[in-house]
Short mmCIF file of C-alpha atoms and ligand atoms in Angstrom, two decimals:
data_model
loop_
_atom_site.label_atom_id
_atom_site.label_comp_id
_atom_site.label_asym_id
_atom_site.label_seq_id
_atom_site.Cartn_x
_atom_site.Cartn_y
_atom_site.Cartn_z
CA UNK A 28 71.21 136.11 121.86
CA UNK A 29 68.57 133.42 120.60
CA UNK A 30 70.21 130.76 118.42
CA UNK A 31 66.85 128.76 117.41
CA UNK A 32 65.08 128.91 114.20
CA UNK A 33 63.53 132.01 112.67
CA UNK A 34 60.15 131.86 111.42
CA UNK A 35 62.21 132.36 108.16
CA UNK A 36 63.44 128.56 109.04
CA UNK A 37 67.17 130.88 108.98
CA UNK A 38 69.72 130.42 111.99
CA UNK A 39 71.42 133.74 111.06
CA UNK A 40 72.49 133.45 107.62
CA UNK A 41 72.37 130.00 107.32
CA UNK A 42 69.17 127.13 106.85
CA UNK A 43 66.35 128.14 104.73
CA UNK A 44 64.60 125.82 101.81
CA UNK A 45 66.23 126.03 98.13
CA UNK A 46 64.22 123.63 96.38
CA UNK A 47 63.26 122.87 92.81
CA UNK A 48 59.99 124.19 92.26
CA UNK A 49 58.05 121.05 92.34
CA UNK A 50 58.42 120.16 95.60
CA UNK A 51 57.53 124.15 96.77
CA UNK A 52 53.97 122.30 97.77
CA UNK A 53 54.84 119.57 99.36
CA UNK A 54 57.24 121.59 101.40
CA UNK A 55 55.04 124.61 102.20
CA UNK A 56 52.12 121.90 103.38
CA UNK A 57 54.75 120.57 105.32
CA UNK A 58 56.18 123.80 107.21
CA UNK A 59 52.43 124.40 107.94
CA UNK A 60 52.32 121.09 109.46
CA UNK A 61 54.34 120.36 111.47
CA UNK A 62 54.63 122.40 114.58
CA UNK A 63 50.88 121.85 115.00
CA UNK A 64 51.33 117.76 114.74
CA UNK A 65 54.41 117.83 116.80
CA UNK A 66 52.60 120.02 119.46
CA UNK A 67 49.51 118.19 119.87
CA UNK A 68 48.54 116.27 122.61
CA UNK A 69 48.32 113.09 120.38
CA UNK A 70 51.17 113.29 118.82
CA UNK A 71 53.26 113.94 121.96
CA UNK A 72 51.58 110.57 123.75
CA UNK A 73 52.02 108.27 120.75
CA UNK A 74 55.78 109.79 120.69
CA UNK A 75 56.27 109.33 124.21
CA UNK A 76 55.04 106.57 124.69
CA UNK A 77 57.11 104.65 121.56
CA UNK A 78 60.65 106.74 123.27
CA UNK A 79 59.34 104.76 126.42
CA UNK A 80 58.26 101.32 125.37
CA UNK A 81 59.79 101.21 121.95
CA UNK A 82 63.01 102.41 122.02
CA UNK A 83 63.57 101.89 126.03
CA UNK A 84 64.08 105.52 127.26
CA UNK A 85 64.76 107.46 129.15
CA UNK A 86 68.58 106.51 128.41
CA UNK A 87 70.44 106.61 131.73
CA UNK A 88 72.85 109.13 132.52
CA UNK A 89 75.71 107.38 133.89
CA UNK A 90 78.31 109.09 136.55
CA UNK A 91 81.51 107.96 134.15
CA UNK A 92 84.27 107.57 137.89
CA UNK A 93 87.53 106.34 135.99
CA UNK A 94 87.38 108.88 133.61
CA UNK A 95 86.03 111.72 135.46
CA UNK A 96 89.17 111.04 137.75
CA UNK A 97 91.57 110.78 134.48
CA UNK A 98 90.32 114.61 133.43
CA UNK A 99 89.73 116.37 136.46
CA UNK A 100 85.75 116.77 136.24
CA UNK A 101 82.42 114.96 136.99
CA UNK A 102 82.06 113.34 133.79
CA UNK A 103 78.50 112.09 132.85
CA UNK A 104 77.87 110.18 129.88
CA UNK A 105 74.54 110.26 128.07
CA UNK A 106 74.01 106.98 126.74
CA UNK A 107 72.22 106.79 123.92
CA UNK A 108 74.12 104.05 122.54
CA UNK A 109 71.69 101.39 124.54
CA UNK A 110 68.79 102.87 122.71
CA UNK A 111 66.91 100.34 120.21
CA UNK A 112 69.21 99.87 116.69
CA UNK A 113 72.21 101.07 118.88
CA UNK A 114 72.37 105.31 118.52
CA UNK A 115 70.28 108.10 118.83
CA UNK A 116 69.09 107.83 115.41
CA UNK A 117 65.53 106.34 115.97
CA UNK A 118 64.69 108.99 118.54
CA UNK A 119 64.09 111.12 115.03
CA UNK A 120 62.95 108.02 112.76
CA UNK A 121 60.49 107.16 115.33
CA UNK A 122 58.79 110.73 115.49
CA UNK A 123 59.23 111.67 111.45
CA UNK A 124 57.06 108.16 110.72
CA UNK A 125 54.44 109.65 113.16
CA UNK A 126 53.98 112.96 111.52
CA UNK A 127 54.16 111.58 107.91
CA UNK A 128 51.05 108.99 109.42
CA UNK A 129 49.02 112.23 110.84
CA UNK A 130 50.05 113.74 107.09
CA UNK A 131 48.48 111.14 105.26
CA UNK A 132 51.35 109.67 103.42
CA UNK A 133 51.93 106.15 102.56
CA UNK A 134 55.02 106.28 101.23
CA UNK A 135 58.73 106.51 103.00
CA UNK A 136 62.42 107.43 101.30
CA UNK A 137 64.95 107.94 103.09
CA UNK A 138 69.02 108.73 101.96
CA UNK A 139 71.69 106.80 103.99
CA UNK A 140 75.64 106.76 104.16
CA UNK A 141 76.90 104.11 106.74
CA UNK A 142 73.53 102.58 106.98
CA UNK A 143 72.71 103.61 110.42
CA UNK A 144 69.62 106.22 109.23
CA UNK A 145 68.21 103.83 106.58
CA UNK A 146 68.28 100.47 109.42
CA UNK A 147 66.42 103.16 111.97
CA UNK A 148 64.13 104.16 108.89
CA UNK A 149 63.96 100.69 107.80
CA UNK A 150 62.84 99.48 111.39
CA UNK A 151 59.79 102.32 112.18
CA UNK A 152 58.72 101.45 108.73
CA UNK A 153 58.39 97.88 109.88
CA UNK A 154 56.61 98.52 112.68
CA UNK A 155 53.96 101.59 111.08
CA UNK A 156 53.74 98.95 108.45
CA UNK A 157 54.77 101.45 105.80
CA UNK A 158 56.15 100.88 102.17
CA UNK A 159 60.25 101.75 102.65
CA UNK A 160 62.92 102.89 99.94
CA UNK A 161 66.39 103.73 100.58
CA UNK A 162 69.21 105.40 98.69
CA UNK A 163 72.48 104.49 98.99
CA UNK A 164 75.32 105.42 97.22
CA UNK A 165 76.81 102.38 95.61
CA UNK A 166 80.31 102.53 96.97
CA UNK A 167 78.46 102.54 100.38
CA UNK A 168 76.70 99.87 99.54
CA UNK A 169 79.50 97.33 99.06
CA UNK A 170 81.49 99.00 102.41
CA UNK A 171 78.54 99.04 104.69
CA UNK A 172 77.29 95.66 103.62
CA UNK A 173 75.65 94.29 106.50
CA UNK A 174 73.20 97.32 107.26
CA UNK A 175 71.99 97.02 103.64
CA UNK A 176 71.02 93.10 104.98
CA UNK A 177 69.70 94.64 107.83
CA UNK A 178 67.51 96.84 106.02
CA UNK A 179 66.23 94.05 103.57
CA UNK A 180 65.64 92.00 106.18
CA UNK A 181 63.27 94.52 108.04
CA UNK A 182 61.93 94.94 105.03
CA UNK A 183 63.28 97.92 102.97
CA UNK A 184 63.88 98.69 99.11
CA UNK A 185 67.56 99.39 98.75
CA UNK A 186 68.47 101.50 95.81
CA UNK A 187 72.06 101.47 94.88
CA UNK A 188 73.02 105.28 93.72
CA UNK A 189 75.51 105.05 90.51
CA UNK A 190 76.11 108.74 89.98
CA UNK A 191 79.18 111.11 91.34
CA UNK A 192 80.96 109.76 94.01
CA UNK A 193 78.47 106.78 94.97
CA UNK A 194 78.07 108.15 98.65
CA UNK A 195 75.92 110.16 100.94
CA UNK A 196 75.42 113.17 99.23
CA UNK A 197 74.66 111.34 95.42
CA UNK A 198 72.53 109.51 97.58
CA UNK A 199 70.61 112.06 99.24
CA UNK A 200 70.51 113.85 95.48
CA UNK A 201 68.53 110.89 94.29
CA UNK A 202 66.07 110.68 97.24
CA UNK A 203 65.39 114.42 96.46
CA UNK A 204 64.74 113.86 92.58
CA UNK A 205 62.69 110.85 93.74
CA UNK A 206 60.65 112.92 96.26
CA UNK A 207 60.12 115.15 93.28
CA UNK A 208 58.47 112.47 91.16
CA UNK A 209 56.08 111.24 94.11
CA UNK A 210 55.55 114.46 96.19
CA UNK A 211 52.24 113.41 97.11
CA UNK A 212 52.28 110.20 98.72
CA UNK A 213 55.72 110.37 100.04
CA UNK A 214 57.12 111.85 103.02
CA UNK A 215 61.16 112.06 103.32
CA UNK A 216 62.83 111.21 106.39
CA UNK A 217 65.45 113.10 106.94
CA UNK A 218 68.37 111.55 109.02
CA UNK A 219 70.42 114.46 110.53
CA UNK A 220 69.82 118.14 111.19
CA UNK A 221 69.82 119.18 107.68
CA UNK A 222 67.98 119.58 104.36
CA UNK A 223 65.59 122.14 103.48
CA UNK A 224 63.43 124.63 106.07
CA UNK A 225 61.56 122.71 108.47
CA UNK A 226 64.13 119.29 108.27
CA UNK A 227 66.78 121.35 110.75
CA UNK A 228 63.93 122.00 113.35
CA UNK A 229 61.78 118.72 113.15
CA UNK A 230 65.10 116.87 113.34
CA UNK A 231 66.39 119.09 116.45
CA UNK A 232 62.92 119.22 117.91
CA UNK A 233 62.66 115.06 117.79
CA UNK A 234 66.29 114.84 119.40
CA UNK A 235 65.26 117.94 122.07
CA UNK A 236 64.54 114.68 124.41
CA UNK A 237 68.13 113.97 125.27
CA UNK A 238 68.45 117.53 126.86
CA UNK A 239 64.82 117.13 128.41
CA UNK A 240 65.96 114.38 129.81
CA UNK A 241 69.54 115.74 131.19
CA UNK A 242 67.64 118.38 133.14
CA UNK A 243 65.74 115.66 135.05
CA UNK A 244 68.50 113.10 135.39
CA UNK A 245 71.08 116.47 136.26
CA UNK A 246 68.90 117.52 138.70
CA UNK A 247 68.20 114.30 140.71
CA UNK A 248 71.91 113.46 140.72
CA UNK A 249 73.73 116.69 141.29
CA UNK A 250 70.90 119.10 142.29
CA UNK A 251 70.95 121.10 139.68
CA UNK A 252 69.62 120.86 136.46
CA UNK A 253 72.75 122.40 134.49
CA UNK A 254 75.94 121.10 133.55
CA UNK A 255 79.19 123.46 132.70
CA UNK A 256 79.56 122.07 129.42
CA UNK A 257 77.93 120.02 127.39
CA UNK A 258 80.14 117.63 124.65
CA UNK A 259 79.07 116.01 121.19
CA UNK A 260 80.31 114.67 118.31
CA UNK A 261 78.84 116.43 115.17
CA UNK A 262 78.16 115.07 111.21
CA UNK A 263 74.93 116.44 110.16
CA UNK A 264 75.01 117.58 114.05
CA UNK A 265 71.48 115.58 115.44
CA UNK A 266 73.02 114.44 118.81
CA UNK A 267 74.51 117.54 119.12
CA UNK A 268 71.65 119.86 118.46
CA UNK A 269 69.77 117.17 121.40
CA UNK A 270 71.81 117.33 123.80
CA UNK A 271 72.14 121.07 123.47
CA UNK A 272 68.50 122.17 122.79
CA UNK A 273 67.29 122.86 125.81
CA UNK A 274 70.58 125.15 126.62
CA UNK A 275 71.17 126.21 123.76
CA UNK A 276 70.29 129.86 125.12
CA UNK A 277 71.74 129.67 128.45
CA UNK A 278 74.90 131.36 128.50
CA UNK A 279 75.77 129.66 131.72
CA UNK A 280 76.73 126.31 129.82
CA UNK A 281 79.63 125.73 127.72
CA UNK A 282 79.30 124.01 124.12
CA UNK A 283 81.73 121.78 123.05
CA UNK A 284 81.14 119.54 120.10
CA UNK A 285 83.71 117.46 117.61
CA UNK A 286 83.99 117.08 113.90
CA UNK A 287 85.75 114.58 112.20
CA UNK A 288 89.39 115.84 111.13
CA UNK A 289 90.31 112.90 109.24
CA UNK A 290 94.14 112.62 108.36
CA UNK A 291 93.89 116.21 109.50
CA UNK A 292 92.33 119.41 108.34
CA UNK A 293 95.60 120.61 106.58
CA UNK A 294 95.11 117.78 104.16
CA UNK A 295 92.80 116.72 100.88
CA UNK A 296 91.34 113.66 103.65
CA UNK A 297 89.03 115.36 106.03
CA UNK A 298 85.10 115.97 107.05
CA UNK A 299 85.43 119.17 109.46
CA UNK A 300 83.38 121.10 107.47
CA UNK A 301 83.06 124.39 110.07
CA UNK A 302 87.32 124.56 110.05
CA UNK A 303 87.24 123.91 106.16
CA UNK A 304 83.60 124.56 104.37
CA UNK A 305 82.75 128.07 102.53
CA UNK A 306 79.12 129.44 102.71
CA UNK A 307 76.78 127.46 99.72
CA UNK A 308 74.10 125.06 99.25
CA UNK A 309 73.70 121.56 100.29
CA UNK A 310 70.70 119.44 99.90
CA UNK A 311 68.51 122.63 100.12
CA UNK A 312 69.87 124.54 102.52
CA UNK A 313 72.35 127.47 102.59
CA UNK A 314 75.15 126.74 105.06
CA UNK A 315 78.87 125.63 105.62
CA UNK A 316 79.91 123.09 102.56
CA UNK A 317 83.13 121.45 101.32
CA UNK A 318 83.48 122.69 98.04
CA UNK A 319 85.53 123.73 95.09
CA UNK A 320 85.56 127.10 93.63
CA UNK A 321 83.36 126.51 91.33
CA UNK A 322 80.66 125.33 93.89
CA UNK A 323 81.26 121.69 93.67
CA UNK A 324 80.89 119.81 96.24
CA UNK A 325 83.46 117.53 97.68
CA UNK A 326 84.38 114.28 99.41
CA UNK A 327 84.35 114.07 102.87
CA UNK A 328 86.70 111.97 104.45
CA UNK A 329 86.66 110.38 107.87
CA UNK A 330 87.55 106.76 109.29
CA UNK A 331 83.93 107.69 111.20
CA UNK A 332 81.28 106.49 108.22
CA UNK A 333 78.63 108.27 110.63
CA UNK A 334 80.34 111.64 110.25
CA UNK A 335 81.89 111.54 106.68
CA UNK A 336 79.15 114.17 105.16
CA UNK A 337 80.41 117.47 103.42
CA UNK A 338 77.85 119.66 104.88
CA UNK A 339 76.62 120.58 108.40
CA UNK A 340 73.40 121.85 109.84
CA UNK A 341 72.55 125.44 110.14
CA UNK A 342 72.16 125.54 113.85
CA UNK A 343 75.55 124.63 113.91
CA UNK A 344 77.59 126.66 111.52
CA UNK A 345 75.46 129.75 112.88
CA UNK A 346 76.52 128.85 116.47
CA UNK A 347 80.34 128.26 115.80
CA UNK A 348 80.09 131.29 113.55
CA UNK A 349 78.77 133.33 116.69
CA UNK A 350 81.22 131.89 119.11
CA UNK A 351 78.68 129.88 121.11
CA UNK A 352 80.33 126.42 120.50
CA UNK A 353 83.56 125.91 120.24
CA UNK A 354 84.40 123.07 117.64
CA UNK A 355 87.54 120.85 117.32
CA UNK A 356 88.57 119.02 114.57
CA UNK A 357 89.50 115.46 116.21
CA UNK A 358 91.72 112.95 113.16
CA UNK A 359 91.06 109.13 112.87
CA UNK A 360 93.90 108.39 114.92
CA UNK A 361 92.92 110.12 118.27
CA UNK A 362 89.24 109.01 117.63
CA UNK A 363 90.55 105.52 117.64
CA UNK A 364 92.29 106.09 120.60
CA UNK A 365 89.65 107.62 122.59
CA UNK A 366 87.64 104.50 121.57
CA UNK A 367 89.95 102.31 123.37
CA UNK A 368 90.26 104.47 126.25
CA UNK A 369 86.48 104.59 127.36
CA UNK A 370 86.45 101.10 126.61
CA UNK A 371 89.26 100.42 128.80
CA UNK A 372 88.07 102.27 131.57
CA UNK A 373 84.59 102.39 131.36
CA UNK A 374 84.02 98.72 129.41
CA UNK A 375 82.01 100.73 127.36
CA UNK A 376 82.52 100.23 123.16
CA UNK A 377 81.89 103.78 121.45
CA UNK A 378 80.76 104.15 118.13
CA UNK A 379 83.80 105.85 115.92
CA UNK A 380 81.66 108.74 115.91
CA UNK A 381 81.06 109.09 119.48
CA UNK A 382 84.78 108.43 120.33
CA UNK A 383 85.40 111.94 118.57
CA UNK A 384 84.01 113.85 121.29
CA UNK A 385 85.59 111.74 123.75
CA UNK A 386 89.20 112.50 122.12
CA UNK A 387 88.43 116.10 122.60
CA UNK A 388 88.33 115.37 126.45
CA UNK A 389 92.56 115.73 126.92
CA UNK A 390 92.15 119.02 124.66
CA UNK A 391 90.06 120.96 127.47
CA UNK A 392 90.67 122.70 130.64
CA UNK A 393 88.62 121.61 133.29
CA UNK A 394 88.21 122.88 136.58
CA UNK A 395 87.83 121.43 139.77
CA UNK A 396 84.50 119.21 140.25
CA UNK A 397 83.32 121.23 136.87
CA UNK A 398 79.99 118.90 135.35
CA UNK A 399 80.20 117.96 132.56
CA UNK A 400 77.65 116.16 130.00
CA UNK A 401 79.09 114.15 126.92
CA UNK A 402 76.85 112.43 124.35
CA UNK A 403 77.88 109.08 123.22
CA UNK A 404 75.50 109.07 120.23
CA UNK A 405 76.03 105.13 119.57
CA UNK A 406 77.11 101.87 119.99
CA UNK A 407 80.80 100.60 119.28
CA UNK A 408 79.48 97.11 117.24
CA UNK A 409 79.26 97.86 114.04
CA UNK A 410 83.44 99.29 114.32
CA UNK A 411 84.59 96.40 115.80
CA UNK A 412 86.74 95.56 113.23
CA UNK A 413 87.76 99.14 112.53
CA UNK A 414 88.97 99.59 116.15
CA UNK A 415 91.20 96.37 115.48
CA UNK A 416 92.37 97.08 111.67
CA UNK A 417 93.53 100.04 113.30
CA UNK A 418 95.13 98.70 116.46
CA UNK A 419 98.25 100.12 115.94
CA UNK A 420 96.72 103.67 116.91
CA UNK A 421 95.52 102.20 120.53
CA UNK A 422 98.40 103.99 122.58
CA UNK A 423 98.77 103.06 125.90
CA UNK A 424 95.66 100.40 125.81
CA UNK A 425 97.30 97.82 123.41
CA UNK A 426 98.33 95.07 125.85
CA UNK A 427 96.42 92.20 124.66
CA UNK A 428 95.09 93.14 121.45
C1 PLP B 2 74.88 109.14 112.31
C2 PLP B 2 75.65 109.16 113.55
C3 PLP B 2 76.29 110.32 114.02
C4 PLP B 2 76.32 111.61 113.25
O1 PLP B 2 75.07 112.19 113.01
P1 PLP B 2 74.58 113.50 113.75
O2 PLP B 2 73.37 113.89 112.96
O3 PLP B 2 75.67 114.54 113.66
O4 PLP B 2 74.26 113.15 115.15
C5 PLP B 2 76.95 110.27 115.23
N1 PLP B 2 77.01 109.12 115.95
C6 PLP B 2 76.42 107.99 115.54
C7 PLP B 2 76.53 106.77 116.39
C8 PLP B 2 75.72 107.96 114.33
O5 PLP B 2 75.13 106.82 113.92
#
């Protein structure tokens, strides 16, 4: 079985590009484009060398003893929280401002939720020197008020989005009907493995380094380039699809990722949109959405502002559809939790996000010396005061809170 892209831009049934007509050109130039930008030997040493110098990778791979010890496995932990801006997030900024330069374009939107995409946006644009506008959903905009001073700061436009909701997907709406007024000087950065045929594979593509660099680090610390299962958390599912790209076809290694359950995906309060989302359209492509039965689309919900998005890539919803990950929902409360724990006995702070997949760790068999791989997509920072609103969920790791 081959779960990449199609030259369709399908993953089985799902991906593809359902876009208003007005943007068909700007699309089409850029499915042309891209593969033979991303695959030239410029491109690849301006990327590299920005991943190196720039961001500060490779990100180690660190041999996690307390916990590995706790769940009966050689846990590694891919850290791509001490990348530049905190998560794995610029790893895809960082390359998309490169190919919209080789493109021509002068002009960058971007659509942003928590405020993580549109700082790591914000922050390439400062450095390419490139004119920067961000949507944001209003109600976003008052919650996640210190990214939108982050992005100011580096220099960014930040549009407040008034319509539906006020969150992510209003927000990424508007960026669309903007793109659609300016499709020739603008290039849209697209934060997670989704959007319209070729976002899902220029996103997975740009975050393929964290499984390039796995193999190496694997390799020189175990002797064997492999692990037994991989672990991520999944929103949009970027991390995940980079930490898995590069395995994605080998049958030998196991797939575990983690969506965000919420209060729990028997209830109205909940982002796991593979246990809960019906086949339809999001932000141009066909895949797993939260919706009603008329096709519209609904909240999210999710302590995690990182994963609170009622879509998910088409790599993803095609693998868990054919059985080659297996996802778990993981609720606030055992996220929160988890958080503590790696903190606790690793003194590293997760990101809410990341602390999903580490929650999942007590739900898995293990066996003996198995290796295992686990993501943690970001820093803990910015949830600093969510981990201590919510210290009543800490379990066993209260003392002294
Ligand atoms: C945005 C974000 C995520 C979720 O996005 P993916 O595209 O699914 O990776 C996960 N972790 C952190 C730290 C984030 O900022």
């Amino acid at each position: 079985m081959n779960y990449n892209i199609d030259n369709r831009g399908f993953y089985g049934q799902y991906g593809g590009a359902y876009i208003p007509e007005i943007l068909y050109k700007c699309v089409h130039d850029l499915q042309e484009a891209y593969i033979p930008i991303l695959e030239s030997e410029e491109f690849k040493r301006e990327y590299h060398a920005l991943l190196r110098d720039y961001v500060g990778r490779p990100s180690p791979l660190y041999y996690a003893r307390r916990m590995s010890e706790k769940y009966g496995c050689r846990l590694f932990l891919k850290r791509e929280d001490l990348n530049h801006t905190g998560a794995h997030k610029i790893n895809n900024t960082v390359g998309q401002i490169l190919l919209a330069k080789k493109m021509g374009k002068k002009r960058i939107i971007a659509e942003t939720g928590a405020g993580q995409h549109g700082v790591a946006t914000a922050t390439v644009c400062a450095l390419m020197d490139m004119q920067c506008e961000v949507f944001m959903g209003k109600t976003d905009v008052e919650r996640q008020y210190t990214n939108v001073q982050r992005m100011r700061m580096l220099g960014a436009q930040v549009h407040p989005v008034t319509t539906g909701n006020m969150t992510l997907s209003d927000a990424c709406s508007q960026a669309i009907r903007d793109w659609c007024c300016h499709p020739d000087d603008t290039f849209y950065i697209v934060g997670s493995t989704m959007g319209p045929h070729p976002y899902p594979d220029i996103v997975a593509r740009m975050q393929s380094v964290i499984s390039e660099e796995i193999k190496e680090q694997l390799l020189e610390k175990t002797g064997r380039d492999y692990p037994d299962t991989l672990m991520a958390c999944i929103g949009g599912g970027s991390n995940a699809a980079g930490t898995i790209y590069h395995y994605m076809n080998d049958e030998r290694v196991r797939i575990i990722l983690a969506e965000a359950g919420g209060k729990g995906i028997d209830t109205d309060y909940t982002a796991a949109t593979i246990h809960r989302g019906t086949l339809g359209f999001i932000h141009g492509a066909k895949t797993l959405v939260m919706q009603n039965d008329d096709g519209q689309i609904e909240e999210a919900f999710t302590i995690s502002a990182g994963l609170d998005y009622p879509g998910i890539g088409p790599m993803h919803a095609n693998m868990a559809e054919k059985k080659r990950s297996t996802v778990l929902a993981i609720n606030d409360d055992e996220a929160i939790r988890a958080g503590y724990e790696l903190t606790r006995l690793e003194g590293i702070i997760p990101a809410i996000e990341s602390a999903h997949i580490i929650a999942a760790l007590p739900k898995i068999q293990f066996h003996n010396d198995e290796i295992v791989v686990l993501t943690v997509s970001g820093r803990g920072d910015k949830d600093i005061n969510t981990y201590l609103d919510n210290k009543q969920m800490a379990g066993e790791y209260a003392n002294n809170l």
